[in-house]
Amino acid sequence: MTNLIKIAVRNLFRYKRRTLLTSSLIAFGVVLVIVFGGLAISFKTQMVGVITNTALGDLQIHRKGYVESIDNLPLNLSLSEAEYAVVESTLQAMPEIAAYSPRIKLGALISNYAQTSNIRLSAVRPELEQATVTDLVKRIRRMDPNQDHFLEPGEIIVPENLMKGLELTMGDEIVLIATNKDGSVNGIPVRVAGVIESVLGPMGKDGYIHFTDAMSLLRMEQPEIIEVAVKLKEFDELGRVYGALKQTFGSPQAVEEVHTWEQLSPFASIASIVDLLVIVVKFILISIVLVSILNIMTMSVYERVSEIGTIAAIGTPPRRILSMFLVEGFSMGLLSTAGGMLIGLGIIWLMNVTRIDFKFGPMEVSLAPSVPASEVILTVVIVMLVSLFASVQPAYKAAKLEPVDALGHV
Amino acid sequence: MSLIELQNVTKIYDTTGVSVEALKDITLSLDKHSFISFIGPSGSGKTTLLNLIGSLDKPTQGKVIVNGTDIAILDRAEAAAFRGSTIGFVFQNFNLIPVLTVYENVEYPLLMLKNIGVRDRRQRILTLLEQVGMIDQKDKYPNQISGGQKQRVAIARALVTSPKIVLADEPTANLDHATAFKVISIMHDMQKTFGTSFIFSTHDPKIVGEAELIYTLEDGVIVSQDNKQRRQS
Ligand SMILES: Nc1ncnc2c1ncn2[C@@H]1O[C@H](COP(=O)(O)OP(=O)(O)O)[C@@H](O)[C@H]1O
Ligand SMILES: [Mg+2]
């Protein structure tokens, strides 16, 4: 075997330029997969992280039919106190759940007495909200940063675009006006206590007020929960927990419905496009490897016909000739992948050192690409298998050569 | 029983639709430890004959029995194994493996047989390289040595597996006269030293002088047989 490898490697270096060219091509493909894959995975995890950790939560529970008409922010599709208690006890019984936060979602008018605009509001209990969407506070700039909570009763956190649009400044007194589900209009004064930067998707441009303020604005006697955001201990458990919750809340007689962030955020489709692109890049790599190895091995066999005739004549078994060429193609793939892997990981390392910041829509994203070891191993295995596969036909052709014919071929 | 037995051997090539009768009803028996030459003009059937003896090809009719084996019944893998153990080849174009050094070229057939220990292997290769006068060139690659030197390496390679027979098809056709003589005389020395039968072909009547037995081929038929003793007396 070592002898086969020795012969294979020497044969590869016999045509240095050609080998170098082909292996650069394969290495380039590997670099592409590693770097692009690293960037894509990093982009995705960052974005998903921002969306789930600063706005949506991992899962949400609503009254049945709410998500269908979510754009209207219907106030009549809410969970009563008793119904919410059922949801709570279910969530508390599940060890995978880290936290949950009840919300009232409403549309309102916001006025600084000179100008008026529309605003979407999430009314929350700050301590529960903070435990559920842990990075929300990072998006918020308060006038007095040393508070325990990002929100007190009587305060509003205004989205940055409205802050500019209404020319508000911190500490301004404004009024919120809303219609409740029975059609009666009410207004409450609140104080601008902070600005929140926007993110992609639903809730991305919501303002925040305290739960109790929403109750009085909408003249609720009892809390009426519109939305329950849920955070899991392990994000990877999402599928399983979702399944379990669907069992409980998905039955026809249940009043609740459960959705994952993917069903609620338009980013889920961007994420699947990114996944698709990564697959496409992998296919490109496979084609590159297939075509280059097939090409170089076919040329190798063709150029060395009389050499194959010689080794066959002096007694080399056909199977050994077959493996000689398989080893040659495989070594080619191996050397190229090793090179590509080193370069690819090097580029990723450089990117981590230099850090790429860019804006995706309204969001600041800082890419620190990383490739999971499993991805790297998968790439290597793919290239190895494809190299071997691409060598089969030329190698078989070599093994099939009749020594008399091959020797006569000059 | 003789080492090589040809019984009514006919070989017809039918590749291009035109059939060519390269050998016509040849019956021949060749002994061990001999130094034999087939001579004849180009196209007379020398290569065809050596290919049959070397189990590289099969007769259209008749039997070829080499060292007790009927070569017609061997499949590809068996024929390869048979050649590896029984026959050594020396080619007109030397056919050394360009990526292997002189030493490694001689070693190559031994690695194919696999049953010889490293030290014995090394010993045997060095002895042979010594005997063909190539020991000081052992680390060179084929493109760094001359034609005559390549053929010496090829002779060492043919002998390294201790075959019963070495077949050399026009081994001197690509060499100048002086070198050709030298190569033939090395082959003869090897034949005497190892007792291996050497069979070589040539179209050049001048270099067969050393052969003990000379067959002349013409149009696929052996037209004369000549041995050294008779020539000398
Ligand atoms: N593969 C082949 N296909 C068809 N005809 C062949 C083939 N090999 C040899 N011949 C023919 O067989 C005859 C003998 O050829 P060969 O044995 O090569 O002669 P020599 O080696 O004496 O020159 C020639 O007429 C040649 O053209
Ligand atoms: Mg010939």
XYZ file of C-alpha atoms and ligand atoms in Angstrom:
671
model
C 0.000 0.000 0.000
C 2.734 2.476 0.922
C 4.303 1.582 -2.375
C 1.081 2.316 -4.228
C 0.894 5.698 -2.537
C 4.525 6.416 -3.345
C 3.979 5.632 -7.010
C 0.711 7.604 -7.071
C 2.219 10.713 -5.527
C 5.263 10.580 -7.791
C 3.025 10.210 -10.803
C 1.052 13.236 -9.694
C 4.192 15.317 -9.428
C 5.324 14.156 -12.820
C 3.083 16.727 -14.466
C 3.601 19.446 -11.916
C 1.809 22.254 -13.632
C -1.242 20.227 -14.499
C -1.491 18.748 -11.018
C -1.038 22.137 -9.447
C -3.715 23.668 -11.632
C -6.239 20.942 -10.935
C -5.574 20.836 -7.231
C -5.823 24.619 -7.007
C -9.230 24.353 -8.600
C -10.364 21.750 -6.088
C -8.762 23.643 -3.223
C -10.601 26.755 -4.377
C -13.872 24.836 -4.235
C -13.100 23.657 -0.725
C -12.204 27.203 0.346
C -15.480 28.398 -1.140
C -17.492 25.847 0.794
C -15.689 26.467 4.067
C -15.653 30.255 3.913
C -19.090 30.675 2.407
C -20.526 28.014 4.691
C -18.877 29.673 7.696
C -20.224 33.088 6.772
C -23.678 31.764 6.031
C -23.939 29.802 9.254
C -22.625 32.728 11.253
C -24.990 35.157 9.525
C -27.913 32.856 10.161
C -27.174 32.169 13.812
C -26.609 35.852 14.465
C -29.809 36.890 12.789
C -31.848 34.137 14.388
C -30.252 35.080 17.684
C -31.230 38.725 17.301
C -34.764 37.868 16.289
C -35.414 35.299 19.004
C -33.444 36.955 21.788
C -34.556 40.540 21.314
C -38.084 40.345 19.966
C -40.014 37.188 19.265
C -38.756 34.640 21.734
C -38.349 31.066 20.560
C -42.032 30.182 20.572
C -45.276 32.074 20.989
C -48.707 31.064 22.223
C -51.852 32.951 21.214
C -55.569 32.454 21.169
C -56.532 30.334 18.208
C -56.839 32.410 15.028
C -54.674 35.301 16.234
C -51.666 34.749 13.990
C -53.932 34.568 10.967
C -55.036 38.150 11.558
C -51.895 39.342 13.331
C -51.586 42.414 11.096
C -54.786 43.891 12.555
C -53.631 43.362 16.147
C -57.106 42.103 17.118
C -57.854 42.745 20.780
C -60.750 40.341 21.019
C -58.551 37.272 20.399
C -57.043 37.119 23.865
C -56.588 34.606 26.646
C -58.595 35.209 29.797
C -56.970 34.960 33.197
C -58.223 31.404 33.634
C -57.016 30.370 30.192
C -53.638 31.970 30.795
C -53.362 30.072 34.054
C -53.693 26.825 32.110
C -50.943 27.934 29.715
C -48.735 28.910 32.627
C -49.109 25.609 34.425
C -48.347 23.729 31.215
C -45.199 25.790 30.659
C -44.075 25.450 34.239
C -44.381 21.695 34.006
C -41.932 21.562 31.113
C -38.281 21.429 32.227
C -37.028 22.610 28.820
C -38.625 26.019 29.269
C -36.443 28.761 30.668
C -38.911 31.641 30.819
C -42.085 33.068 29.363
C -43.601 36.502 29.115
C -47.257 37.529 28.710
C -47.867 40.478 26.414
C -50.668 42.715 25.282
C -50.194 43.846 21.710
C -52.033 46.882 20.517
C -52.100 49.580 17.944
C -52.413 53.143 19.248
C -52.039 56.773 18.357
C -49.057 58.563 19.803
C -49.206 62.324 20.113
C -46.867 64.986 21.399
C -49.790 67.461 21.327
C -48.439 68.955 18.104
C -48.188 65.891 15.882
C -49.803 62.471 15.957
C -48.721 59.136 14.515
C -49.557 55.437 14.647
C -47.591 53.119 16.881
C -47.586 49.391 17.521
C -47.054 48.614 21.151
C -46.018 45.598 23.149
C -47.155 45.903 26.708
C -45.025 43.755 28.974
C -44.080 42.952 32.520
C -40.430 44.068 32.336
C -38.939 41.403 34.584
C -40.656 38.559 32.698
C -39.893 40.111 29.315
C -36.258 40.515 30.233
C -35.996 36.875 31.261
C -37.592 35.766 28.009
C -35.972 38.003 25.414
C -32.693 38.516 27.175
C -31.035 40.763 24.632
C -33.922 43.194 24.290
C -32.195 45.618 26.646
C -29.243 45.779 24.252
C -31.491 47.426 21.695
C -32.749 49.974 24.185
C -31.057 53.214 25.075
C -32.583 54.667 28.247
C -32.206 58.173 29.534
C -31.088 56.799 32.891
C -29.069 53.680 32.132
C -28.675 52.449 35.693
C -32.139 51.054 36.148
C -32.895 47.480 37.085
C -35.687 47.278 34.586
C -35.799 48.781 31.159
C -39.319 49.997 31.787
C -41.366 51.430 34.664
C -45.102 52.028 34.772
C -45.899 55.384 33.185
C -43.010 55.108 30.733
C -42.755 54.346 27.042
C -39.808 53.099 24.971
C -40.200 54.634 21.522
C -38.847 53.085 18.296
C -36.078 55.183 16.777
C -37.928 56.088 13.594
C -40.856 57.575 15.549
C -38.463 59.358 17.863
C -37.105 61.206 14.855
C -40.438 61.550 13.092
C -42.154 63.170 16.036
C -39.021 65.051 17.085
C -39.239 63.587 20.558
C -36.592 63.905 23.205
C -36.037 61.834 26.296
C -38.345 62.718 29.136
C -41.037 64.227 26.902
C -44.602 63.816 28.058
C -46.756 62.338 25.317
C -50.198 60.824 25.109
C -51.255 57.392 23.863
C -54.771 56.970 22.510
C -56.344 53.613 21.759
C -59.693 52.021 21.077
C -60.522 48.973 23.151
C -62.253 45.866 21.927
C -65.667 47.302 22.789
C -64.982 50.390 20.688
C -64.503 52.920 23.419
C -61.601 55.340 23.056
C -59.252 56.224 25.887
C -55.975 58.064 26.332
C -53.162 57.993 28.901
C -50.128 60.193 29.349
C -46.713 58.529 29.359
C -43.133 59.725 29.538
C -40.511 58.930 26.884
C -37.923 56.936 28.826
C -35.868 55.385 26.067
C -35.361 54.612 22.390
C -35.285 51.173 20.865
C -33.435 50.376 17.674
C -35.300 48.480 14.990
C -34.818 44.901 13.917
C -36.143 42.866 11.034
C -39.595 41.365 11.146
C -42.728 41.603 13.293
C -42.197 43.511 16.545
C -39.097 44.977 14.958
C -40.522 48.471 15.183
C -42.730 48.076 18.267
C -42.701 50.481 21.170
C -42.831 49.148 24.717
C -45.114 50.149 27.582
C -45.856 48.588 30.944
C -48.511 45.881 31.162
C -50.523 47.807 33.721
C -50.555 50.930 31.541
C -51.975 48.924 28.659
C -54.644 47.537 30.972
C -55.754 51.010 31.962
C -55.470 52.375 28.408
C -57.709 49.573 27.144
C -59.879 49.713 30.267
C -59.330 46.030 31.060
C -60.688 44.855 34.384
C -58.899 41.563 34.203
C -55.630 40.943 32.307
C -56.341 39.784 28.771
C -53.222 38.161 27.399
C -52.728 38.508 23.682
C -49.408 36.766 23.378
C -47.122 34.566 25.453
C -43.496 34.563 24.347
C -41.522 31.500 25.435
C -37.792 30.994 25.802
C -36.203 27.565 25.841
C -33.134 26.563 27.802
C -31.662 24.979 24.669
C -32.531 26.464 21.298
C -31.835 23.093 19.693
C -34.792 21.606 21.586
C -37.180 23.814 19.632
C -38.571 21.103 17.387
C -39.243 18.728 20.243
C -40.786 21.315 22.574
C -42.898 22.677 19.767
C -44.167 19.164 19.105
C -44.994 18.648 22.768
C -46.800 21.987 23.047
C -48.748 21.288 19.911
C -49.968 18.081 21.505
C -51.386 20.104 24.377
C -52.607 23.196 22.558
C -53.198 21.891 19.092
C -56.288 19.774 19.736
C -59.517 20.969 18.065
C -61.159 21.844 21.377
C -58.155 23.827 22.687
C -58.446 27.623 22.577
C -54.716 28.221 22.096
C -52.311 27.979 19.175
C -48.516 27.611 19.163
C -46.025 28.959 16.635
C -42.258 28.857 16.413
C -40.250 31.956 15.527
C -39.807 30.492 12.056
C -43.533 30.633 11.420
C -43.715 34.192 12.687
C -40.669 35.833 11.142
C -40.012 36.503 7.469
C -36.363 35.837 8.234
C -37.127 32.115 8.321
C -37.422 32.161 4.535
C -34.185 34.137 4.226
C -32.595 31.522 6.446
C -33.778 28.718 4.222
C -32.507 30.562 1.151
C -29.143 30.811 2.867
C -29.272 27.069 3.565
C -30.127 26.444 -0.046
C -27.201 28.578 -1.203
C -24.844 26.573 0.977
C -26.158 23.407 -0.643
C -25.716 24.933 -4.095
C -22.117 25.839 -3.282
C -21.544 22.259 -2.156
C -22.919 21.001 -5.438
C -20.561 23.325 -7.272
C -17.699 21.844 -5.280
C -18.810 18.320 -6.106
C -18.991 19.165 -9.802
C -15.581 20.806 -9.732
C -14.040 17.766 -8.080
C -15.857 15.321 -10.320
C -14.907 17.058 -13.548
C -11.301 17.845 -12.587
C -10.472 14.415 -11.236
C -12.203 12.636 -14.074
C -10.333 14.828 -16.532
C -6.906 14.500 -14.969
C -7.246 10.745 -14.433
C -8.482 10.127 -17.959
C -5.497 12.060 -19.252
C -3.175 10.143 -16.951
C -4.403 6.796 -18.201
C -4.307 7.883 -21.811
C -0.754 9.212 -21.566
C 0.564 6.194 -19.758
C -0.909 3.406 -21.857
C 2.428 1.827 -22.733
C 3.539 2.160 -19.124
C 0.396 0.345 -18.035
C 1.176 -2.277 -20.665
C 4.635 -2.718 -19.195
C 3.544 -3.192 -15.614
C 0.760 -5.512 -16.750
C 3.225 -7.541 -18.854
C 5.643 -8.011 -15.983
C 2.872 -9.497 -13.890
C 0.990 -6.715 -12.113
C -2.503 -8.105 -11.445
C -5.331 -6.085 -13.053
C -6.807 -5.343 -9.636
C -3.580 -3.771 -8.536
C -3.511 -1.561 -11.606
C -7.047 -0.532 -10.739
C -6.076 0.393 -7.203
C -2.967 2.195 -8.426
C -5.098 4.663 -10.348
C -7.747 4.867 -7.644
C -5.049 5.761 -5.141
C -3.723 8.352 -7.555
C -7.110 10.071 -7.916
C -7.762 9.801 -4.218
C -4.366 11.283 -3.312
C -5.059 14.134 -5.668
C -8.333 14.814 -3.873
C -6.681 14.445 -0.476
C -3.814 16.828 -1.199
C -6.145 19.405 -2.704
C -8.648 19.237 0.149
C -5.918 19.478 2.735
C -4.642 22.614 1.009
C -8.113 24.080 0.575
C -8.991 23.333 4.166
C -5.923 25.086 5.507
C -6.526 28.141 3.343
C -10.253 28.180 4.134
C -9.757 27.896 7.877
C -7.008 30.503 7.599
C -9.393 32.936 5.911
C -12.026 32.287 8.569
C -9.462 32.913 11.264
C -8.471 36.185 9.580
C -12.114 37.220 9.375
C -12.481 36.581 13.072
C -9.451 38.684 13.805
C -10.615 41.565 11.639
C -14.382 41.184 12.268
C -16.739 42.245 9.549
C -19.508 44.600 10.610
C -22.328 45.392 8.288
C -25.936 46.456 8.325
C -28.604 43.993 7.370
C -31.712 46.095 6.924
C -32.054 48.019 10.135
C -29.774 45.653 12.062
C -26.093 45.869 12.868
C -24.503 42.477 12.321
C -20.969 41.609 13.269
C -19.864 38.476 11.503
C -17.551 36.137 13.322
C -17.678 33.205 10.950
C -17.046 29.790 12.315
C -17.463 26.410 10.714
C -18.593 23.526 12.832
C -16.083 20.670 12.731
C -18.838 18.467 11.368
C -19.144 20.730 8.310
C -15.408 20.573 7.664
C -15.361 16.819 8.051
C -18.382 16.494 5.786
C -16.672 18.600 3.120
C -13.514 16.514 3.315
C -15.481 13.279 3.145
C -17.483 14.529 0.166
C -14.353 15.501 -1.757
C -12.653 12.206 -0.928
C -15.620 10.139 -2.015
C -16.155 12.143 -5.177
C -12.435 11.887 -6.044
C -12.577 8.165 -5.612
C -15.778 7.943 -7.595
C -14.387 10.072 -10.424
C -11.291 7.860 -10.605
C -13.230 4.627 -10.933
C -13.919 4.832 -14.638
C -10.371 5.794 -15.741
C -8.854 3.276 -13.330
C -11.128 0.559 -14.624
C -10.119 1.437 -18.148
C -6.464 1.105 -17.186
C -7.018 -2.262 -15.549
C -8.887 -3.497 -18.619
C -6.068 -2.690 -21.023
C -4.622 -5.733 -22.743
C -0.842 -5.680 -22.307
C -0.184 -6.572 -25.964
C -2.318 -3.693 -27.213
C -0.964 -1.319 -24.617
C 2.659 -2.214 -25.368
C 2.095 -1.693 -29.063
C 0.771 1.772 -28.327
C 3.612 4.270 -28.559
C 9.386 -32.485 -20.936
C 10.891 -29.366 -22.409
C 10.465 -25.922 -20.942
C 8.471 -24.525 -23.825
C 6.271 -26.581 -26.079
C 4.456 -25.238 -29.138
C 2.172 -27.722 -30.889
C 0.758 -26.788 -34.283
C 0.402 -23.184 -33.257
C -1.398 -20.856 -35.609
C -2.109 -17.224 -34.844
C -4.524 -15.252 -36.951
C -5.114 -11.530 -36.375
C -8.548 -10.478 -37.413
C -8.673 -6.983 -36.063
C -9.369 -4.796 -39.055
C -11.578 -7.255 -40.898
C -8.613 -8.414 -42.916
C -7.243 -11.582 -41.403
C -3.485 -11.906 -41.151
C -1.949 -15.292 -40.460
C 1.049 -14.237 -38.352
C 2.101 -17.771 -37.368
C 1.416 -20.861 -39.428
C 1.271 -24.288 -37.798
C 4.408 -23.956 -35.723
C 5.636 -26.900 -33.697
C 8.643 -26.288 -31.546
C 10.153 -27.364 -28.308
C 12.729 -25.367 -26.379
C 14.891 -26.619 -23.537
C 15.885 -25.135 -20.212
C 19.036 -23.129 -19.716
C 19.248 -22.126 -23.316
C 20.173 -18.944 -25.128
C 17.922 -18.770 -28.151
C 17.357 -16.241 -30.884
C 14.529 -15.768 -33.345
C 15.627 -13.871 -36.373
C 13.650 -12.696 -39.324
C 12.577 -9.630 -41.222
C 10.008 -7.225 -39.891
C 6.545 -8.753 -39.990
C 7.766 -12.328 -39.960
C 5.998 -13.135 -36.683
C 8.734 -12.807 -34.041
C 6.745 -10.578 -31.718
C 3.664 -12.728 -32.106
C 5.626 -15.816 -31.162
C 7.214 -14.235 -28.104
C 3.841 -12.849 -26.990
C 2.389 -16.358 -27.067
C 5.266 -17.795 -25.068
C 4.946 -14.911 -22.629
C 1.183 -15.545 -22.196
C 0.452 -12.008 -23.340
C -1.676 -13.421 -26.118
C -3.408 -16.669 -27.019
C -3.012 -18.895 -30.056
C -5.837 -19.174 -32.563
C -5.093 -22.861 -32.916
C -2.691 -25.291 -31.312
C -1.207 -25.467 -27.850
C 1.383 -23.375 -26.073
C 2.697 -25.035 -22.954
C 5.192 -23.090 -20.900
C 6.802 -24.615 -17.845
C 3.987 -27.152 -17.763
C 1.173 -24.606 -18.013
C -1.200 -24.455 -20.942
C -1.436 -20.709 -21.388
C -4.763 -20.906 -23.227
C -6.688 -21.698 -20.052
C -5.415 -18.774 -18.008
C -7.700 -15.820 -17.354
C -6.309 -12.278 -17.152
C -5.404 -12.394 -13.487
C -3.955 -15.903 -13.702
C -1.927 -14.956 -16.759
C -0.558 -11.949 -14.867
C 0.379 -14.163 -11.921
C 1.952 -16.676 -14.281
C 4.052 -13.993 -15.984
C 5.059 -12.562 -12.650
C 6.382 -15.882 -11.428
C 7.714 -17.556 -14.567
C 8.634 -14.956 -17.160
C 10.839 -11.900 -17.295
C 10.475 -9.322 -20.044
C 12.974 -7.066 -21.748
C 11.443 -4.612 -24.207
C 12.696 -2.844 -27.277
C 11.815 0.550 -25.742
C 13.258 -0.415 -22.333
C 9.912 0.485 -20.702
C 11.285 1.441 -17.332
C 8.818 3.189 -15.051
C 9.829 6.840 -15.291
C 8.814 7.842 -11.765
C 10.898 5.122 -10.145
C 14.660 5.134 -9.682
C 16.882 2.431 -11.158
C 16.794 0.610 -7.830
C 13.015 0.936 -7.494
C 12.459 -0.224 -11.057
C 14.282 -3.444 -10.295
C 12.433 -3.726 -6.998
C 9.005 -3.245 -8.568
C 8.323 -6.869 -9.698
C 9.384 -8.150 -6.301
C 6.841 -5.948 -4.585
C 4.274 -7.551 -6.829
C 5.206 -11.004 -5.536
C 5.294 -9.721 -1.958
C 6.696 -12.847 -0.357
C 10.298 -11.769 -0.009
C 11.631 -10.071 3.111
C 13.107 -6.595 2.926
C 16.695 -7.679 3.498
C 16.649 -10.510 0.975
C 15.005 -8.205 -1.459
C 17.636 -5.547 -1.094
C 20.398 -8.117 -1.329
C 19.031 -9.560 -4.513
C 18.496 -6.196 -6.199
C 21.979 -5.001 -5.357
C 23.548 -8.230 -6.588
C 21.755 -7.953 -9.902
C 22.593 -4.275 -10.333
C 26.190 -5.171 -9.606
C 26.136 -7.915 -12.232
C 24.708 -5.714 -14.973
C 27.140 -2.972 -13.987
C 24.556 -0.448 -12.837
C 25.174 -0.386 -9.102
C 26.669 3.103 -9.098
C 23.641 4.475 -10.973
C 21.045 2.944 -8.700
C 19.538 6.205 -7.462
C 19.159 7.783 -10.869
C 15.875 8.075 -12.714
C 15.482 6.492 -16.167
C 15.702 9.842 -17.944
C 19.159 10.350 -16.427
C 20.797 7.281 -17.988
C 21.634 6.135 -21.537
C 19.763 3.609 -23.671
C 22.303 0.860 -23.083
C 22.151 1.499 -19.358
C 18.368 1.407 -19.415
C 18.464 -1.974 -21.090
C 20.837 -3.268 -18.440
C 18.420 -2.131 -15.771
C 15.636 -3.815 -17.708
C 17.636 -7.058 -17.728
C 18.099 -6.807 -13.969
C 14.379 -6.147 -13.581
C 13.544 -9.174 -15.743
C 15.781 -11.402 -13.617
C 14.879 -10.184 -10.162
C 11.973 -12.593 -9.688
C 14.184 -15.533 -10.732
C 12.017 -16.426 -13.720
C 12.524 -19.593 -15.716
C 12.461 -17.650 -18.948
C 13.419 -14.149 -20.030
C 11.808 -12.949 -23.247
C 13.442 -10.068 -25.075
C 11.703 -8.772 -28.167
C 14.232 -6.845 -30.251
C 16.123 -5.684 -27.160
C 18.830 -4.031 -29.217
C 16.792 -2.371 -31.940
C 17.131 1.034 -30.310
C 20.837 0.717 -29.521
C 23.980 1.329 -31.525
C 26.042 -1.646 -32.544
C 28.650 -1.624 -29.818
C 26.025 -1.165 -27.135
C 23.860 -3.857 -28.683
C 26.705 -6.362 -28.489
C 27.342 -5.416 -24.912
C 23.693 -5.926 -23.976
C 23.540 -9.328 -25.699
C 26.713 -10.406 -23.952
C 25.348 -9.320 -20.580
C 22.254 -11.393 -21.288
C 24.468 -14.321 -22.133
C 26.443 -13.881 -18.909
C 23.220 -13.826 -16.945
C 22.016 -16.940 -18.692
C 25.203 -18.717 -17.685
C 25.165 -17.368 -14.131
C 21.496 -18.000 -13.296
C 20.618 -20.766 -15.705
C 17.665 -18.749 -16.915
C 16.556 -19.403 -20.472
C 16.899 -16.307 -22.630
C 14.895 -15.974 -25.783
C 15.433 -12.892 -27.849
C 14.378 -11.759 -31.253
C 16.153 -9.533 -33.707
C 15.960 -8.520 -37.329
C 19.715 -7.849 -37.377
C 21.674 -10.993 -38.357
C 24.927 -9.431 -37.141
C 24.128 -9.573 -33.440
C 22.944 -13.167 -33.135
C 26.459 -14.533 -33.092
C 26.275 -15.411 -29.418
C 23.039 -17.369 -29.624
C 23.293 -21.108 -29.090
C 20.247 -21.762 -31.149
C 18.943 -19.589 -33.959
C 15.530 -19.949 -35.552
C 14.821 -18.031 -38.708
C 11.255 -16.955 -39.290
C 9.715 -15.901 -42.527
C 6.032 -15.136 -43.019
C 5.062 -17.004 -39.901
C 6.985 -20.130 -40.691
C 10.276 -21.362 -39.251
C 12.456 -21.739 -42.299
C 15.702 -22.800 -40.656
C 17.225 -23.861 -37.374
C 20.878 -23.377 -36.673
C 23.003 -24.186 -33.623
C 26.297 -22.818 -32.487
C 28.185 -26.110 -32.460
C 27.252 -26.704 -36.063
C 28.243 -23.199 -37.040
C 31.612 -23.491 -35.346
C 32.542 -26.852 -36.767
N -2.462 -6.673 -33.465
C -2.330 -7.019 -34.734
N -3.385 -6.931 -35.576
C -3.271 -7.281 -36.877
N -2.179 -7.741 -37.417
C -1.085 -7.854 -36.648
C -1.116 -7.501 -35.262
N 0.125 -7.717 -34.726
C 0.884 -8.198 -35.760
N 0.157 -8.278 -36.889
C 0.627 -8.783 -38.163
O 1.141 -10.064 -37.945
C 2.318 -10.224 -38.692
C 3.465 -10.580 -37.769
O 3.734 -9.475 -36.963
P 4.827 -9.453 -35.828
O 4.665 -10.661 -35.010
O 4.748 -8.160 -35.134
O 6.155 -9.542 -36.639
P 7.638 -9.085 -36.252
O 7.692 -8.939 -34.783
O 8.497 -10.187 -36.763
O 7.892 -7.824 -36.959
C 2.559 -8.961 -39.486
O 2.035 -9.110 -40.751
C 1.747 -7.952 -38.737
O 1.280 -6.955 -39.596
Mg 8.265 -7.250 -33.691
